[in-house]
């Protein structure tokens, strides 16, 4: 069952939404142009957010070696180490893709690097359709070429409802399963860092606030006002429970003591187990560990921005009713204007360096969240 609309993005200017977003530490990355290919994942029933039709051709702002316009680039790096690593990696790159290297021995530093990488970029552009995937990385005092890979989130809206959980918690016969799922929600918020719609730096907070204004200004029917009031009141109550450290600490105990009585509880147990396995295997990892936001890596058009993490991953009030339908339509309408989408990204070294990073964590997280949402879609609360 799908609960979102298709989104098609156009190369148009976007309307900014004022808000703050949690940012992970960013490696120093240099772009070699054009959009990267996706690493596929198994899709279930989430709403689709169509991938942007055209990626920005802008160059990255952070440590852009091809131009080396920023003085702090040279200041932050040891000259001899930078040159040695760069030309060693450049040699490996040229051997792999059969490139001819330009002689830059008479060109002073840092222009020898600037000229070399510009020449390589032009050769890659002529030879490879995916040449923009090749990036120059400066990470942990080492400089090397790498292939950028992006995890495919399915271009979906992962909106996790809290009102169904509130309902389950307030039914005596389902209180135990409610408490177990509350531990899941505590893990999602406290460890993974999923945004909450009743906190004002969240994208959905601004959407609910805007829709509430529309309801009052347009004299909407009582049903819409009632849905909005419930979204706010229940959201505030559930926020207090979800941020409570005790509900995360009780996760294992609740899991061990839980004995499912019906089909819903059996499915809830399966979902809870997958999240607990994540919690044990990756106890400190947040969902944004592999996010390198495009707004800090590339030049974005003056009135545009990418679709950010908490735009498509967030807690919400409900995934049913007219209010949610309006929220989805509003989000889809805004996303049509955006030029790109932030997704988990990793950089695989081309020159034989060991690649220990994978998308195993992201794959488990997004699939588990998908299963949780489907659980609420298939049962009425």
Coordinates of C-alpha atoms in Angstrom, one line a residue:
X1 CA 0.0 0.0 0.0
X2 CA 1.5 3.3 -1.0
X3 CA 0.9 6.4 1.0
X4 CA 2.7 9.1 -1.1
X5 CA 2.5 10.7 -4.5
X6 CA 5.0 10.5 -7.3
X7 CA 7.4 13.4 -7.4
X8 CA 9.1 14.7 -10.5
X9 CA 11.8 17.3 -10.1
X10 CA 12.5 19.9 -12.6
X11 CA 15.5 22.2 -12.9
X12 CA 13.6 25.1 -11.5
X13 CA 14.3 27.4 -8.6
X14 CA 13.0 26.3 -5.2
X15 CA 11.4 28.1 -2.3
X16 CA 13.6 27.8 0.7
X17 CA 12.2 26.6 4.0
X18 CA 14.0 28.1 6.9
X19 CA 15.2 25.4 9.3
X20 CA 18.4 23.9 10.7
X21 CA 19.5 20.4 9.8
X22 CA 21.9 18.0 11.6
X23 CA 25.1 17.7 9.5
X24 CA 27.6 14.8 9.7
X25 CA 31.3 15.5 9.3
X26 CA 32.3 15.9 5.7
X27 CA 35.3 14.5 4.0
X28 CA 37.1 16.9 1.7
X29 CA 35.7 16.0 -1.6
X30 CA 36.4 17.3 -5.1
X31 CA 33.9 16.7 -7.9
X32 CA 34.7 15.4 -11.4
X33 CA 31.1 16.4 -12.6
X34 CA 27.8 14.7 -13.5
X35 CA 25.4 12.7 -11.3
X36 CA 26.4 9.4 -9.7
X37 CA 24.8 6.1 -10.3
X38 CA 22.7 4.5 -7.5
X39 CA 23.3 1.4 -5.4
X40 CA 20.0 -0.4 -5.6
X41 CA 18.0 -1.7 -2.7
X42 CA 14.9 -3.8 -2.3
X43 CA 11.8 -1.6 -2.3
X44 CA 8.5 -2.5 -0.6
X45 CA 5.6 -0.2 -0.2
X46 CA 6.9 3.3 0.4
X47 CA 5.8 6.4 -1.5
X48 CA 8.0 7.3 -4.4
X49 CA 10.0 10.5 -4.7
X50 CA 11.2 10.5 -8.3
X51 CA 14.9 11.1 -8.7
X52 CA 15.8 14.5 -10.0
X53 CA 16.0 14.7 -13.8
X54 CA 19.2 16.8 -13.9
X55 CA 22.0 17.2 -11.4
X56 CA 23.8 20.4 -10.7
X57 CA 26.9 20.9 -12.8
X58 CA 28.4 23.1 -10.2
X59 CA 31.8 22.3 -8.7
X60 CA 32.3 21.4 -5.1
X61 CA 33.1 24.1 -2.6
X62 CA 35.1 22.0 -0.1
X63 CA 38.8 21.5 -0.9
X64 CA 38.3 21.9 -4.7
X65 CA 41.8 20.9 -5.9
X66 CA 41.1 21.3 -9.6
X67 CA 40.9 25.0 -9.1
X68 CA 42.7 25.3 -5.7
X69 CA 41.2 28.8 -5.3
X70 CA 40.8 28.5 -1.5
X71 CA 44.1 29.3 0.2
X72 CA 43.2 27.2 3.3
X73 CA 43.5 24.0 1.1
X74 CA 47.3 24.4 0.8
X75 CA 47.6 25.7 4.3
X76 CA 45.9 22.7 5.8
X77 CA 48.0 20.1 3.9
X78 CA 51.7 19.3 3.9
X79 CA 53.0 20.2 0.4
X80 CA 55.3 17.2 -0.1
X81 CA 52.7 14.7 1.2
X82 CA 49.9 16.2 -0.8
X83 CA 52.0 16.2 -4.0
X84 CA 53.2 12.6 -3.4
X85 CA 49.8 11.2 -2.7
X86 CA 48.1 13.1 -5.5
X87 CA 50.5 12.0 -8.3
X88 CA 50.7 8.4 -7.0
X89 CA 46.9 8.2 -7.1
X90 CA 46.8 10.0 -10.4
X91 CA 49.2 7.4 -11.9
X92 CA 46.9 4.6 -10.6
X93 CA 43.9 6.4 -12.1
X94 CA 45.6 6.8 -15.5
X95 CA 46.6 3.1 -15.6
X96 CA 43.1 2.0 -14.7
X97 CA 41.4 4.2 -17.4
X98 CA 44.2 4.3 -19.9
X99 CA 44.7 8.1 -19.6
X100 CA 47.7 10.0 -20.8
X101 CA 49.3 12.2 -18.2
X102 CA 50.4 15.8 -18.9
X103 CA 53.9 16.7 -17.9
X104 CA 53.6 19.2 -15.1
X105 CA 57.1 19.0 -13.7
X106 CA 57.9 22.6 -14.6
X107 CA 54.6 24.0 -13.1
X108 CA 54.9 25.2 -9.5
X109 CA 52.8 23.9 -6.7
X110 CA 49.8 24.1 -6.4
X111 CA 49.1 24.8 -10.0
X112 CA 50.7 21.5 -11.1
X113 CA 47.9 19.8 -9.3
X114 CA 45.3 22.2 -10.7
X115 CA 46.5 21.7 -14.3
X116 CA 46.8 17.9 -13.9
X117 CA 43.4 17.3 -12.6
X118 CA 41.8 19.6 -15.2
X119 CA 43.5 17.6 -17.9
X120 CA 42.4 14.3 -16.4
X121 CA 38.8 15.6 -16.0
X122 CA 38.6 16.4 -19.7
X123 CA 39.9 13.0 -20.7
X124 CA 37.5 11.2 -18.4
X125 CA 34.7 13.3 -19.8
X126 CA 35.4 12.2 -23.3
X127 CA 35.9 8.5 -22.4
X128 CA 33.4 7.7 -19.5
X129 CA 29.7 8.3 -19.2
X130 CA 30.0 8.2 -15.4
X131 CA 33.0 10.4 -15.1
X132 CA 31.5 12.6 -12.5
X133 CA 31.6 9.6 -10.1
X134 CA 35.3 10.0 -9.9
X135 CA 36.2 12.3 -7.0
X136 CA 39.5 13.5 -5.4
X137 CA 39.4 12.9 -1.6
X138 CA 41.5 14.4 1.1
X139 CA 40.7 12.3 4.3
X140 CA 42.8 11.5 7.4
X141 CA 46.0 13.2 6.0
X142 CA 45.8 11.2 2.8
X143 CA 44.8 12.3 -0.8
X144 CA 43.5 9.8 -3.3
X145 CA 41.0 9.3 -6.1
X146 CA 37.8 7.5 -5.3
X147 CA 34.6 6.4 -7.0
X148 CA 31.5 8.0 -5.4
X149 CA 28.6 5.6 -4.7
X150 CA 25.2 6.7 -3.4
X151 CA 22.7 4.5 -1.6
X152 CA 19.3 4.4 -3.3
X153 CA 16.7 5.2 -0.7
X154 CA 14.0 4.3 -3.1
X155 CA 13.1 8.0 -3.5
X156 CA 10.4 7.4 -0.9
X157 CA 8.8 9.4 1.9
X158 CA 9.6 7.6 5.2
X159 CA 7.0 9.3 7.5
X160 CA 6.6 7.3 10.8
X161 CA 3.3 7.9 12.6
X162 CA 2.9 8.4 16.3
X163 CA -0.9 8.6 16.8
X164 CA -1.3 4.8 16.1
X165 CA 1.3 4.0 18.8
X166 CA -0.5 6.4 21.2
X167 CA -3.7 4.5 20.5
X168 CA -2.1 1.1 21.1
X169 CA -0.5 2.3 24.4
X170 CA -3.9 3.4 25.7
X171 CA -5.6 0.1 25.1
X172 CA -5.1 -2.2 28.1
X173 CA -5.0 -5.4 26.0
X174 CA -2.3 -4.0 23.7
X175 CA -0.2 -2.0 26.3
X176 CA 2.7 -4.5 26.2
X177 CA 3.1 -4.4 22.4
X178 CA 2.7 -0.6 22.6
X179 CA 5.6 -0.4 25.1
X180 CA 7.8 -2.6 22.9
X181 CA 7.1 -0.4 19.9
X182 CA 7.8 2.7 22.1
X183 CA 11.3 1.3 22.6
X184 CA 11.6 1.1 18.9
X185 CA 10.6 4.7 18.5
X186 CA 13.0 5.7 21.3
X187 CA 15.8 4.0 19.3
X188 CA 14.7 5.8 16.1
X189 CA 14.8 9.2 17.8
X190 CA 17.6 8.9 20.4
X191 CA 20.1 6.9 18.5
X192 CA 19.3 7.1 14.8
X193 CA 18.4 10.8 15.1
X194 CA 15.1 10.7 13.1
X195 CA 13.5 14.1 13.1
X196 CA 10.3 14.8 15.1
X197 CA 7.5 16.8 13.6
X198 CA 6.8 18.7 16.9
X199 CA 10.3 20.1 17.1
X200 CA 10.7 23.3 15.2
X201 CA 13.9 22.5 13.3
X202 CA 12.1 19.6 11.5
X203 CA 10.8 20.0 8.0
X204 CA 7.4 18.6 8.8
X205 CA 7.0 21.0 11.7
X206 CA 7.0 23.9 9.1
X207 CA 4.5 22.0 7.0
X208 CA 2.0 21.3 9.8
X209 CA 2.4 25.0 10.9
X210 CA 1.7 26.2 7.4
X211 CA -1.4 24.0 7.1
X212 CA -2.7 25.1 10.4
X213 CA -2.6 28.7 9.2
X214 CA -4.5 27.7 6.1
X215 CA -7.1 25.9 8.1
X216 CA -7.8 29.0 10.2
X217 CA -7.6 31.5 7.4
X218 CA -9.8 29.5 5.0
X219 CA -12.4 28.5 7.6
X220 CA -11.9 24.8 6.9
X221 CA -14.4 22.3 8.2
X222 CA -14.3 21.0 11.7
X223 CA -12.8 17.7 10.7
X224 CA -9.6 19.4 9.5
X225 CA -9.2 21.4 12.6
X226 CA -9.8 18.3 14.8
X227 CA -7.1 16.4 12.9
X228 CA -4.7 19.3 13.4
X229 CA -5.4 19.6 17.1
X230 CA -5.0 15.9 17.6
X231 CA -1.7 16.0 15.7
X232 CA -0.3 18.7 18.0
X233 CA -1.7 17.3 21.3
X234 CA -0.8 13.7 20.8
X235 CA 2.5 14.7 19.2
X236 CA 3.6 16.6 22.3
X237 CA 2.6 13.7 24.6
X238 CA 4.5 11.1 22.5
X239 CA 7.5 13.3 22.2
X240 CA 7.9 13.2 26.0
X241 CA 7.8 9.4 25.9
X242 CA 10.1 9.0 22.9
X243 CA 12.8 11.2 24.3
X244 CA 12.7 9.4 27.7
X245 CA 16.0 7.4 28.1
X246 CA 14.2 4.8 30.1
X247 CA 12.2 3.6 27.1
X248 CA 15.5 2.9 25.3
X249 CA 17.0 1.2 28.3
X250 CA 14.0 -1.1 28.6
X251 CA 14.2 -2.3 25.0
X252 CA 15.9 -5.6 25.6
X253 CA 13.8 -6.5 28.7
X254 CA 10.5 -5.7 26.9
X255 CA 11.6 -7.8 23.9
X256 CA 12.5 -10.8 26.1
X257 CA 9.2 -10.7 28.0
X258 CA 6.9 -10.1 25.1
X259 CA 4.6 -12.9 24.1
X260 CA 2.5 -12.0 20.9
X261 CA -1.2 -12.8 21.0
X262 CA -2.3 -12.0 17.5
X263 CA -1.1 -11.3 13.9
X264 CA -0.4 -7.6 14.6
X265 CA 1.7 -8.4 17.7
X266 CA 3.6 -11.1 15.8
X267 CA 4.5 -8.6 13.0
X268 CA 5.3 -6.0 15.6
X269 CA 7.7 -8.5 17.3
X270 CA 9.5 -9.1 14.0
X271 CA 9.9 -5.4 13.4
X272 CA 11.1 -4.8 17.0
X273 CA 13.7 -7.6 16.6
X274 CA 15.2 -6.1 13.4
X275 CA 15.6 -2.7 15.2
X276 CA 17.1 -4.3 18.3
X277 CA 19.6 -6.2 16.1
X278 CA 20.6 -2.8 14.6
X279 CA 20.9 -1.3 18.1
X280 CA 23.2 -4.1 19.2
X281 CA 25.3 -4.2 16.1
X282 CA 25.5 -0.4 15.5
X283 CA 24.9 1.0 19.0
X284 CA 26.2 4.5 18.3
X285 CA 25.5 5.0 14.6
X286 CA 23.0 7.7 13.5
X287 CA 21.2 7.7 10.2
X288 CA 23.2 10.6 8.9
X289 CA 26.6 8.9 9.3
X290 CA 27.2 8.8 5.5
X291 CA 25.5 12.0 4.6
X292 CA 27.6 14.6 2.8
X293 CA 25.0 17.3 2.2
X294 CA 25.1 18.7 -1.3
X295 CA 24.5 22.3 -0.1
X296 CA 28.0 22.1 1.6
X297 CA 29.7 20.3 -1.3
X298 CA 28.3 21.9 -4.5
X299 CA 27.2 25.3 -5.6
X300 CA 23.4 25.4 -5.4
X301 CA 21.4 27.8 -7.4
X302 CA 20.5 30.9 -5.5
X303 CA 16.9 30.0 -4.8
X304 CA 17.4 26.2 -4.9
X305 CA 18.4 23.5 -2.5
X306 CA 18.6 19.7 -2.5
X307 CA 15.9 17.5 -0.9
X308 CA 17.4 16.9 2.5
X309 CA 17.4 14.0 4.9
X310 CA 14.7 15.2 7.2
X311 CA 12.5 16.2 4.3
X312 CA 11.8 12.5 3.5
X313 CA 12.6 10.8 6.8
X314 CA 10.7 12.0 9.9
X315 CA 8.1 11.2 12.5
X316 CA 4.6 12.5 11.7
X317 CA 1.2 12.5 13.4
X318 CA -0.6 9.9 11.2
X319 CA -0.4 8.3 7.8
X320 CA -4.1 8.3 7.3
X321 CA -6.8 11.0 6.8
X322 CA -7.2 14.2 4.9
X323 CA -4.5 16.0 6.8
X324 CA -1.8 13.5 5.9
X325 CA -2.9 13.5 2.3
X326 CA -2.5 17.3 2.2
X327 CA 0.9 17.0 3.8
X328 CA 2.1 14.5 1.2
X329 CA 0.7 16.7 -1.6
X330 CA 2.4 19.7 -0.2
X331 CA 5.8 18.0 0.2
X332 CA 5.6 16.5 -3.3
X333 CA 4.8 19.9 -4.7
X334 CA 7.8 21.5 -3.0
X335 CA 10.1 18.7 -4.0
X336 CA 9.3 19.1 -7.7
X337 CA 11.2 22.4 -7.5
X338 CA 14.4 20.9 -6.0
X339 CA 17.4 20.1 -8.2
X340 CA 19.0 17.1 -6.3
X341 CA 18.5 14.8 -3.4
X342 CA 20.8 14.1 -0.4
X343 CA 21.3 10.3 0.1
X344 CA 23.9 8.2 1.9
X345 CA 27.2 8.5 0.0
X346 CA 30.5 6.7 0.3
X347 CA 33.8 7.0 -1.6
X348 CA 35.5 3.8 -2.7
X349 CA 39.3 4.3 -3.3
X350 CA 40.3 3.5 -6.9
X351 CA 44.0 2.9 -6.1
X352 CA 43.9 -0.2 -4.0
X353 CA 43.2 1.3 -0.6
X354 CA 41.1 -1.0 1.6
X355 CA 37.4 -0.1 1.5
X356 CA 35.9 -0.9 4.9
X357 CA 32.8 1.2 4.5
X358 CA 29.6 -0.4 3.2
X359 CA 25.9 0.5 3.0
X360 CA 24.9 -2.5 5.2
X361 CA 23.8 -0.2 8.0
X362 CA 21.7 2.0 5.7
X363 CA 20.1 -1.0 4.0
X364 CA 19.0 -2.5 7.3
X365 CA 17.7 0.8 8.6
X366 CA 15.6 1.9 5.6
X367 CA 14.2 -1.6 5.2
X368 CA 13.3 -1.8 8.9
X369 CA 11.6 1.6 8.8
X370 CA 9.7 0.6 5.7
X371 CA 8.5 -2.5 7.5
X372 CA 7.4 -0.4 10.5
X373 CA 5.4 1.9 8.3
X374 CA 3.8 -1.0 6.5
X375 CA 2.8 -2.5 9.9
X376 CA 0.7 0.7 10.6
X377 CA -0.6 0.8 7.1
X378 CA -2.0 -2.8 7.3
X379 CA -3.6 -2.4 10.8
X380 CA -6.2 0.1 11.8
X381 CA -5.6 2.0 15.0

